[in-house]
Tab-separated table of C-alpha atoms in Angstrom:
chain	number	residue	atom	x	y	z
E	1	MET	CA	36.673	-70.115	59.693
E	2	ASP	CA	40.289	-70.741	60.806
E	3	GLU	CA	43.386	-68.740	59.688
E	4	GLU	CA	44.194	-71.031	56.746
E	5	GLU	CA	40.660	-70.903	55.381
E	6	GLU	CA	40.727	-67.114	55.638
E	7	GLU	CA	44.032	-66.990	53.740
E	8	GLU	CA	42.670	-69.269	51.042
E	9	ALA	CA	39.417	-67.349	50.782
E	10	SER	CA	41.203	-64.005	50.662
E	11	CYS	CA	43.448	-65.240	47.842
E	12	GLY	CA	40.590	-66.686	45.825
E	13	VAL	CA	42.752	-69.709	44.970
E	14	ARG	CA	40.930	-72.437	43.112
E	15	GLY	CA	41.817	-76.102	43.173
E	16	GLU	CA	44.452	-77.811	45.242
E	17	VAL	CA	46.689	-75.266	46.935
E	18	GLY	CA	49.271	-77.564	48.489
E	19	ARG	CA	50.903	-77.303	51.877
E	20	CYS	CA	54.281	-76.196	53.111
E	21	THR	CA	56.450	-79.181	54.065
E	22	GLU	CA	58.076	-77.130	56.840
E	23	HIS	CA	55.059	-75.451	58.436
E	24	GLY	CA	52.154	-77.488	57.158
E	25	LYS	CA	50.332	-74.356	56.084
E	26	LYS	CA	48.800	-73.846	52.642
E	27	LEU	CA	50.968	-72.268	49.911
E	28	VAL	CA	48.855	-69.221	49.200
E	29	TYR	CA	51.667	-66.708	48.556
E	30	PHE	CA	54.303	-66.326	45.804
E	31	CYS	CA	57.910	-65.296	46.418
E	32	ARG	CA	59.159	-63.026	43.632
E	33	VAL	CA	62.820	-63.506	44.602
E	34	GLU	CA	62.924	-67.299	44.349
E	35	LYS	CA	59.783	-67.647	42.201
E	36	LEU	CA	58.185	-70.220	44.529
E	37	ARG	CA	54.807	-70.657	46.221
E	38	VAL	CA	55.190	-70.222	50.012
E	39	CYS	CA	53.046	-70.184	53.140
E	40	SER	CA	52.469	-67.196	55.413
E	41	LYS	CA	55.040	-68.361	57.982
E	42	CYS	CA	57.705	-68.844	55.295
E	43	ALA	CA	57.130	-65.244	54.261
E	44	ILE	CA	57.072	-63.809	57.827
E	45	VAL	CA	59.537	-65.833	59.884
E	46	GLY	CA	60.819	-68.528	57.559
E	47	SER	CA	63.440	-68.761	54.866
E	48	HIS	CA	61.633	-66.219	52.655
E	49	ARG	CA	61.595	-63.537	55.315
E	50	GLY	CA	62.457	-60.134	53.768
E	51	HIS	CA	61.605	-61.309	50.252
E	52	THR	CA	58.907	-59.666	48.190
E	53	VAL	CA	55.821	-61.864	48.334
E	54	LEU	CA	52.322	-61.437	46.964
E	55	ALA	CA	49.121	-63.381	46.819
E	56	VAL	CA	49.144	-66.256	44.341
E	57	GLU	CA	46.203	-64.811	42.378
E	58	GLU	CA	47.987	-61.468	42.069
E	59	ALA	CA	51.174	-63.296	41.065
E	60	LEU	CA	49.179	-65.278	38.528
E	61	SER	CA	47.853	-62.088	36.965
E	62	GLU	CA	51.307	-60.514	36.974
E	63	LEU	CA	52.959	-63.585	35.439
E	64	LYS	CA	50.266	-63.820	32.779
E	65	GLY	CA	50.956	-60.197	31.944
E	66	MET	CA	54.649	-60.985	31.592
E	67	LEU	CA	53.801	-64.047	29.532
E	68	PHE	CA	51.572	-61.994	27.258
E	69	ALA	CA	54.288	-59.374	26.781
E	70	ARG	CA	56.781	-62.141	26.046
E	71	SER	CA	54.319	-63.696	23.631
E	72	VAL	CA	53.966	-60.373	21.784
E	73	ALA	CA	57.758	-59.975	21.669
E	74	LEU	CA	58.227	-63.534	20.400
E	75	GLU	CA	55.498	-63.046	17.816
E	76	ALA	CA	57.213	-59.856	16.642
E	77	GLU	CA	60.590	-61.621	16.503
E	78	SER	CA	58.989	-64.562	14.723
E	79	SER	CA	57.389	-62.183	12.216
E	80	GLU	CA	60.749	-60.488	11.758
E	81	GLN	CA	62.439	-63.830	11.135
E	82	THR	CA	59.687	-64.783	8.695
E	83	SER	CA	60.252	-61.544	6.797
E	84	ARG	CA	63.989	-62.122	6.952
E	85	LEU	CA	63.528	-65.665	5.638
E	86	GLU	CA	61.369	-64.351	2.791
E	87	GLU	CA	64.065	-61.808	1.929
E	88	ILE	CA	66.710	-64.525	2.048
E	89	GLU	CA	64.587	-66.659	-0.271
E	90	ARG	CA	64.112	-63.715	-2.646
E	91	ASN	CA	67.829	-62.951	-2.599
E	92	THR	CA	68.617	-66.630	-3.110
E	93	THR	CA	66.348	-66.760	-6.153
E	94	THR	CA	67.741	-63.468	-7.444
E	95	ALA	CA	71.329	-64.635	-6.899
E	96	LYS	CA	70.686	-67.827	-8.846
E	97	GLU	CA	68.930	-65.989	-11.676
E	98	GLU	CA	71.540	-63.227	-11.893
E	99	ALA	CA	74.402	-65.729	-11.696
E	100	GLU	CA	72.863	-67.839	-14.466
E	101	ALA	CA	72.215	-64.755	-16.616
E	102	LEU	CA	75.744	-63.477	-15.999
E	103	GLN	CA	77.267	-66.878	-16.787
E	104	LEU	CA	75.241	-66.999	-20.009
E	105	GLN	CA	76.420	-63.513	-20.931
E	106	VAL	CA	80.048	-64.410	-20.172
E	107	ARG	CA	79.753	-67.563	-22.290
E	108	ASP	CA	78.186	-65.599	-25.146
E	109	ASP	CA	80.773	-62.821	-24.963
E	110	PHE	CA	83.708	-65.203	-24.868
E	111	ALA	CA	82.114	-67.379	-27.550
E	112	ALA	CA	81.920	-64.305	-29.782
E	113	LEU	CA	85.570	-63.535	-29.091
E	114	ARG	CA	86.605	-67.145	-29.706
E	115	THR	CA	84.551	-67.273	-32.901
E	116	TYR	CA	86.197	-64.073	-34.089
E	117	LEU	CA	89.689	-65.242	-33.136
E	118	ASP	CA	89.105	-68.664	-34.719
E	119	SER	CA	87.862	-66.966	-37.885
E	120	GLU	CA	90.838	-64.590	-37.965
E	121	GLU	CA	93.255	-67.444	-37.310
E	122	LYS	CA	91.671	-69.586	-40.018
E	123	ALA	CA	91.693	-66.750	-42.556
E	124	LEU	CA	95.306	-65.855	-41.783
E	125	LEU	CA	96.480	-69.472	-41.950
E	126	GLU	CA	94.637	-69.926	-45.244
E	127	SER	CA	96.269	-66.776	-46.617
E	128	ILE	CA	99.710	-68.001	-45.548
E	129	ALA	CA	99.003	-71.421	-47.038
E	130	ALA	CA	97.778	-69.883	-50.320
E	131	GLU	CA	100.807	-67.613	-50.541
E	132	ALA	CA	103.136	-70.504	-49.789
E	133	ARG	CA	101.310	-72.786	-52.232
E	134	HIS	CA	101.602	-70.198	-55.020
E	135	ALA	CA	105.282	-69.622	-54.296
E	136	LEU	CA	106.052	-73.347	-54.098
E	137	GLU	CA	104.130	-74.121	-57.284
E	138	GLU	CA	105.968	-71.376	-59.153
E	139	LEU	CA	109.308	-72.456	-57.712
E	140	GLY	CA	108.503	-76.047	-58.645
E	141	ARG	CA	107.752	-75.018	-62.213
E	142	LEU	CA	110.952	-73.003	-62.429
E	143	LYS	CA	112.911	-75.874	-60.900
E	144	ALA	CA	111.528	-78.345	-63.445
E	145	GLU	CA	112.356	-75.989	-66.303
E	146	CYS	CA	115.810	-75.395	-64.870
E	147	LEU	CA	116.435	-79.140	-64.608
E	148	ARG	CA	115.271	-79.695	-68.196
E	149	ARG	CA	117.533	-76.904	-69.400
E	150	ALA	CA	120.476	-78.237	-67.413
E	151	GLU	CA	119.883	-81.746	-68.833
E	152	HIS	CA	119.608	-80.400	-72.378
E	153	LEU	CA	122.735	-78.308	-71.946
E	154	ARG	CA	124.565	-81.366	-70.671
E	155	MET	CA	123.530	-83.229	-73.815
E	156	LEU	CA	124.859	-80.323	-75.892
E	157	VAL	CA	128.094	-80.082	-73.952
E	158	ASP	CA	128.929	-83.793	-74.036
E	159	PRO	CA	129.867	-83.877	-77.822
E	160	LEU	CA	131.998	-80.746	-77.643
E	161	PRO	CA	135.282	-82.295	-76.345
E	162	ALA	CA	135.303	-84.870	-79.198
E	163	ALA	CA	134.420	-82.199	-81.742
E	164	LEU	CA	137.298	-80.050	-80.542
E	165	ARG	CA	139.724	-82.920	-81.091
E	166	THR	CA	138.501	-83.862	-84.583
E	167	THR	CA	139.789	-82.484	-87.887
E	168	ASP	CA	136.591	-83.378	-89.738
E	169	LEU	CA	134.930	-80.114	-90.731
E	170	SER	CA	131.545	-81.757	-91.229
E	171	ASP	CA	131.503	-83.160	-87.695
E	172	ILE	CA	132.439	-79.806	-86.261
E	173	LEU	CA	129.691	-78.021	-88.227
E	174	GLU	CA	127.107	-80.567	-87.116
E	175	VAL	CA	127.968	-80.208	-83.428
E	176	LEU	CA	128.154	-76.441	-83.764
E	177	ASN	CA	124.711	-76.217	-85.388
E	178	ILE	CA	123.150	-78.419	-82.677
E	179	SER	CA	124.700	-76.364	-79.880
E	180	PHE	CA	123.191	-73.128	-81.240
E	181	ASP	CA	119.747	-74.473	-82.051
E	182	GLY	CA	119.254	-76.504	-78.866
E	183	PRO	CA	118.259	-73.889	-76.231
E	184	SER	CA	115.369	-72.536	-78.297
E	185	CYS	CA	113.411	-75.689	-77.565
E	186	LEU	CA	113.168	-74.681	-73.916
E	187	GLY	CA	110.761	-71.850	-74.656
E	188	GLU	CA	110.752	-68.248	-73.566
E	189	THR	CA	110.143	-68.853	-69.805
E	190	VAL	CA	113.532	-70.314	-69.020
E	191	ASN	CA	114.705	-66.983	-67.618
E	192	ASP	CA	111.560	-66.006	-65.696
E	193	PRO	CA	112.434	-64.259	-62.417
E	194	ILE	CA	112.778	-66.585	-59.435
E	195	VAL	CA	109.915	-66.003	-57.027
E	196	ARG	CA	110.152	-66.196	-53.241
E	197	PHE	CA	107.698	-66.685	-50.375
E	198	GLU	CA	106.909	-63.153	-49.176
E	199	ALA	CA	106.694	-63.892	-45.446
E	200	GLU	CA	107.083	-60.214	-44.568
E	201	LYS	CA	103.461	-59.688	-45.646
E	202	PHE	CA	102.430	-61.614	-42.517
E	203	TYR	CA	105.027	-60.339	-40.057
E	204	GLY	CA	104.490	-57.499	-37.609
E	205	PRO	CA	102.640	-57.121	-34.276
E	206	LEU	CA	100.118	-59.845	-35.079
E	207	GLN	CA	98.321	-59.793	-31.721
E	208	TYR	CA	98.034	-56.007	-31.771
E	209	LYS	CA	96.661	-56.004	-35.325
E	210	VAL	CA	94.068	-58.613	-34.356
E	211	TRP	CA	93.248	-56.688	-31.168
E	212	LYS	CA	92.584	-53.510	-33.161
E	213	LYS	CA	90.368	-55.376	-35.610
E	214	MET	CA	88.581	-57.019	-32.680
E	215	PHE	CA	86.993	-53.681	-31.794
E	216	GLN	CA	84.643	-54.283	-34.708
E	217	ILE	CA	82.826	-56.920	-32.634
E	218	ILE	CA	83.252	-55.497	-29.110
E	219	GLN	CA	80.020	-53.756	-28.155
E	220	THR	CA	81.324	-51.672	-25.239
E	221	VAL	CA	84.649	-49.868	-25.634
E	222	PRO	CA	85.954	-46.631	-24.080
E	223	GLU	CA	83.884	-43.807	-25.571
E	224	ALA	CA	85.489	-40.401	-26.160
E	225	TYR	CA	82.879	-38.237	-24.506
E	226	THR	CA	83.179	-34.463	-24.232
E	227	LEU	CA	82.375	-31.837	-21.591
E	228	ASP	CA	79.582	-29.285	-21.736
E	229	PRO	CA	81.227	-25.875	-21.087
E	230	SER	CA	77.836	-24.232	-20.480
E	231	THR	CA	77.482	-26.244	-17.247
E	232	SER	CA	80.989	-25.741	-15.826
E	233	HIS	CA	81.561	-23.813	-12.597
E	234	PRO	CA	83.236	-20.407	-13.192
E	235	HIS	CA	86.443	-21.677	-11.570
E	236	LEU	CA	86.746	-24.487	-14.119
E	237	GLN	CA	88.483	-24.188	-17.475
E	238	ILE	CA	87.425	-26.521	-20.282
E	239	SER	CA	90.082	-27.438	-22.853
E	240	THR	CA	89.665	-26.661	-26.542
E	241	ASN	CA	88.902	-30.304	-27.394
E	242	ARG	CA	86.405	-30.364	-24.479
E	243	ARG	CA	87.941	-33.468	-22.926
E	244	SER	CA	89.861	-31.854	-20.038
E	245	VAL	CA	88.693	-29.767	-17.087
E	246	ILE	CA	91.209	-27.683	-15.105
E	247	PRO	CA	90.419	-25.977	-11.763
E	248	HIS	CA	91.461	-22.346	-11.132
E	249	ARG	CA	91.696	-20.358	-7.938
E	250	GLU	CA	90.076	-17.345	-9.582
E	251	ALA	CA	86.809	-17.197	-11.495
E	252	LEU	CA	87.016	-17.104	-15.281
E	253	PRO	CA	85.004	-14.676	-17.423
E	254	VAL	CA	81.885	-16.693	-18.201
E	255	VAL	CA	78.217	-16.056	-18.847
E	256	TYR	CA	76.184	-16.920	-15.749
E	257	THR	CA	73.067	-18.975	-16.463
E	258	ASP	CA	70.808	-21.318	-14.510
E	259	ASN	CA	72.448	-24.206	-16.340
E	260	ARG	CA	75.875	-23.428	-14.858
E	261	PHE	CA	77.003	-24.820	-11.493
E	262	ASN	CA	77.489	-21.864	-9.165
E	263	SER	CA	78.518	-23.583	-5.928
E	264	CYS	CA	79.973	-27.040	-6.577
E	265	LEU	CA	83.032	-27.183	-8.855
E	266	CYS	CA	81.358	-29.530	-11.334
E	267	VAL	CA	80.848	-29.865	-15.052
E	268	LEU	CA	78.535	-32.239	-16.901
E	269	GLY	CA	79.161	-34.288	-19.994
E	270	ALA	CA	77.696	-33.222	-23.322
E	271	GLU	CA	76.335	-36.653	-24.273
E	272	ALA	CA	73.140	-37.837	-22.561
E	273	LEU	CA	72.645	-41.544	-21.806
E	274	ALA	CA	69.076	-42.802	-22.138
E	275	ALA	CA	69.539	-46.425	-23.223
E	276	GLY	CA	72.126	-49.108	-23.771
E	277	LYS	CA	75.509	-49.842	-22.229
E	278	HIS	CA	78.221	-47.209	-22.059
E	279	TYR	CA	81.809	-47.135	-20.828
E	280	TRP	CA	84.293	-44.295	-20.608
E	281	GLU	CA	87.496	-43.602	-18.725
E	282	VAL	CA	88.806	-40.533	-16.953
E	283	THR	CA	92.496	-39.911	-16.351
E	284	VAL	CA	92.914	-38.682	-12.765
E	285	GLY	CA	96.691	-39.023	-12.540
E	286	LYS	CA	98.078	-38.452	-9.067
E	287	LYS	CA	95.387	-36.008	-7.947
E	288	ALA	CA	94.544	-36.107	-4.239
E	289	LYS	CA	90.829	-35.420	-4.698
E	290	TRP	CA	88.149	-35.630	-7.358
E	291	ASP	CA	84.485	-36.551	-7.874
E	292	LEU	CA	83.274	-38.729	-10.757
E	293	GLY	CA	79.912	-40.230	-11.617
E	294	VAL	CA	76.610	-39.683	-13.390
E	295	ALA	CA	73.610	-37.511	-12.625
E	296	TYR	CA	70.086	-37.113	-13.878
E	297	LYS	CA	69.814	-34.458	-16.554
E	298	SER	CA	67.164	-32.766	-14.405
E	299	VAL	CA	69.459	-32.294	-11.376
E	300	LEU	CA	69.555	-28.643	-10.273
E	301	HIS	CA	72.886	-26.892	-10.765
E	302	GLN	CA	72.359	-24.014	-8.367
E	303	GLY	CA	73.493	-24.060	-4.738
E	304	ASP	CA	75.171	-26.866	-2.837
E	305	ILE	CA	74.851	-30.285	-4.413
E	306	ILE	CA	74.599	-33.385	-2.213
E	307	TYR	CA	75.667	-36.605	-3.903
E	308	GLY	CA	73.399	-39.610	-3.436
E	309	PRO	CA	71.149	-41.971	-5.432
E	310	SER	CA	67.995	-40.501	-3.862
E	311	ARG	CA	69.069	-37.126	-5.290
E	312	GLY	CA	69.707	-38.537	-8.749
E	313	ILE	CA	73.505	-38.668	-8.480
E	314	TRP	CA	75.681	-41.796	-8.422
E	315	CYS	CA	79.187	-40.723	-7.536
E	316	LEU	CA	82.640	-41.906	-6.408
E	317	THR	CA	84.976	-39.500	-4.586
E	318	LEU	CA	88.617	-39.344	-3.541
E	319	ARG	CA	89.869	-37.262	-0.633
E	320	ASP	CA	93.304	-36.851	0.965
E	321	GLY	CA	94.848	-38.904	-1.829
E	322	CYS	CA	93.764	-42.220	-0.295
E	323	ARG	CA	90.176	-42.023	0.990
E	324	TYR	CA	87.781	-43.410	-1.598
E	325	GLU	CA	84.046	-43.279	-0.926
E	326	ALA	CA	80.917	-44.322	-2.793
E	327	CYS	CA	78.342	-41.602	-2.140
E	328	ASP	CA	75.445	-43.703	-0.932
E	329	GLU	CA	73.137	-43.276	2.031
E	330	PRO	CA	75.198	-43.610	4.168
E	331	ASP	CA	78.531	-43.195	2.344
E	332	ILE	CA	80.533	-46.377	1.801
E	333	HIS	CA	84.271	-46.340	2.501
E	334	LEU	CA	86.146	-48.331	-0.153
E	335	LYS	CA	89.375	-50.236	0.357
E	336	VAL	CA	91.577	-49.464	-2.646
E	337	GLN	CA	95.078	-50.885	-2.368
E	338	ASN	CA	96.698	-49.461	-5.503
E	339	LYS	CA	95.835	-45.879	-6.429
E	340	PRO	CA	94.367	-45.890	-9.953
E	341	GLY	CA	95.642	-43.332	-12.440
E	342	ARG	CA	92.537	-43.778	-14.570
E	343	ILE	CA	88.955	-44.498	-13.519
E	344	GLY	CA	86.523	-46.417	-15.702
E	345	ILE	CA	82.767	-45.725	-15.490
E	346	TYR	CA	80.298	-48.282	-16.862
E	347	VAL	CA	76.569	-47.597	-17.194
E	348	ASP	CA	73.987	-50.221	-18.103
E	349	TYR	CA	70.854	-48.106	-18.419
E	350	GLU	CA	68.278	-50.889	-18.806
E	351	GLY	CA	70.134	-53.081	-16.322
E	352	GLY	CA	70.131	-50.266	-13.737
E	353	MET	CA	73.840	-50.327	-13.002
E	354	VAL	CA	76.651	-47.804	-12.509
E	355	SER	CA	80.060	-49.431	-12.002
E	356	PHE	CA	83.381	-47.796	-11.180
E	357	LEU	CA	86.594	-49.593	-12.120
E	358	ASP	CA	90.336	-49.200	-11.911
E	359	ALA	CA	90.770	-48.768	-15.671
E	360	GLU	CA	94.393	-49.938	-15.503
E	361	THR	CA	93.657	-53.315	-13.896
E	362	MET	CA	89.891	-53.492	-14.689
E	363	GLN	CA	89.240	-54.256	-11.021
E	364	THR	CA	85.757	-53.228	-9.851
E	365	LEU	CA	85.813	-50.520	-7.171
E	366	HIS	CA	82.072	-50.161	-6.526
E	367	VAL	CA	78.695	-50.903	-8.142
E	368	PHE	CA	75.465	-48.921	-7.704
E	369	ARG	CA	72.153	-50.619	-8.522
E	370	ALA	CA	69.253	-48.403	-9.550
E	371	HIS	CA	66.152	-48.009	-11.692
E	372	PHE	CA	66.733	-45.017	-13.944
E	373	THR	CA	63.794	-42.784	-14.794
E	374	ASP	CA	65.570	-39.901	-16.545
E	375	GLN	CA	68.429	-39.281	-18.937
E	376	LEU	CA	71.887	-39.490	-17.366
E	377	LEU	CA	74.839	-37.179	-17.888
E	378	PRO	CA	78.452	-37.862	-16.844
E	379	LEU	CA	79.528	-35.674	-13.916
E	380	TYR	CA	83.092	-34.506	-13.276
E	381	SER	CA	84.693	-32.447	-10.522
E	382	PRO	CA	88.450	-31.843	-10.154
E	383	CYS	CA	87.625	-30.137	-6.814
E	384	ALA	CA	89.066	-26.844	-5.602
E	385	ILE	CA	92.817	-26.315	-5.608
E	386	GLU	CA	94.222	-26.344	-2.101
E	387	LYS	CA	97.125	-24.127	-1.105
E	388	ASP	CA	100.509	-25.285	-2.431
E	389	THR	CA	98.909	-28.173	-4.328
E	390	PRO	CA	101.607	-29.670	-6.580
E	391	GLY	CA	101.216	-31.352	-9.962
E	392	ASP	CA	98.663	-31.335	-12.743
E	393	GLN	CA	95.135	-30.858	-11.364
E	394	ARG	CA	93.154	-31.597	-14.512
E	395	LEU	CA	90.734	-34.432	-15.208
E	396	THR	CA	90.833	-35.760	-18.774
E	397	ILE	CA	88.369	-37.987	-20.589
E	398	PHE	CA	90.467	-40.781	-22.049
E	399	LYS	CA	90.314	-41.306	-25.811
E	400	LEU	CA	91.383	-44.636	-27.235
E	401	ASN	CA	93.327	-43.977	-30.422
E	402	MET	CA	92.888	-46.844	-32.820
């Protein structure tokens, strides 16, 4: 057996091996550097000298291993893309369904408003028309009577100059009798008071009056909720009307119970939300920090409280007067250009939604999506007073006075 046969036998290469064009020897080795099949001379003294070479069969096994690993990686990536595609499809379907449902709701809501406004407009125009029609009919009647009286008086006046010039007593008596008897034929209504169109009944802030009446058909308006003093932290003072919470540097004389927050400066609302849609507003003024949101009624009040949906709390916070964050996992920094003086909170219990809005512009600040499994209570925190903090530090539940 010559050298080439020994090389081929030692490599266990099957099939046509091929020969090196430079040395004429069989290509029974594999160069890792240039990824080529080479002969023994190429590897020892030729152009592949110093490169890492190995037997073709060993290279074949190694490359198959790499190919298998790549196959597994590609399969995993393909599976990931399939899952991603399925999620995209689900989100696409959801987006279409939610958009259609939202468009339908918007149409229905605006249709209700238009129907109400059209009805109010029609009723008001009919009232104005009826008032004007009554006034014009009465004025027309008085005008006709006035014209008849004026015509009759003219007929009575016309003979008077001639009667004044005559010396015939009979003629004078005749004219005189006619002039006294004539007006009685006009009836007793000739001096009825002159009516006028009472336009002032319809004047005033028309749009505001209609807007106030419109609240009869609006399903979700700012609700005047109250605070539950039994839950407030000892450093928080609750106003007499239970709509304002004021932080203090010193603890107030309160009864300590398990229902009272003892670490976080929080207080809960008195009204539980277990169904329906609810909206309320909280006046925050120019405060530099506060926490607002909703929490499950079952949330523990003792010790440190960590805000987050997984802990049953959906909350928005302000820090340093400009840093707004939605307390999610992780927290979401919000870009708020104009600092709101009042925050609106909207809860759709069945729809699984908690929305925060700038109540002055009605711009949405953030929306949490959830599936609620317990009653919700509004949560408020004016936060601790920092040293030399200026201005009013209270939070106040806004009440719409109608």
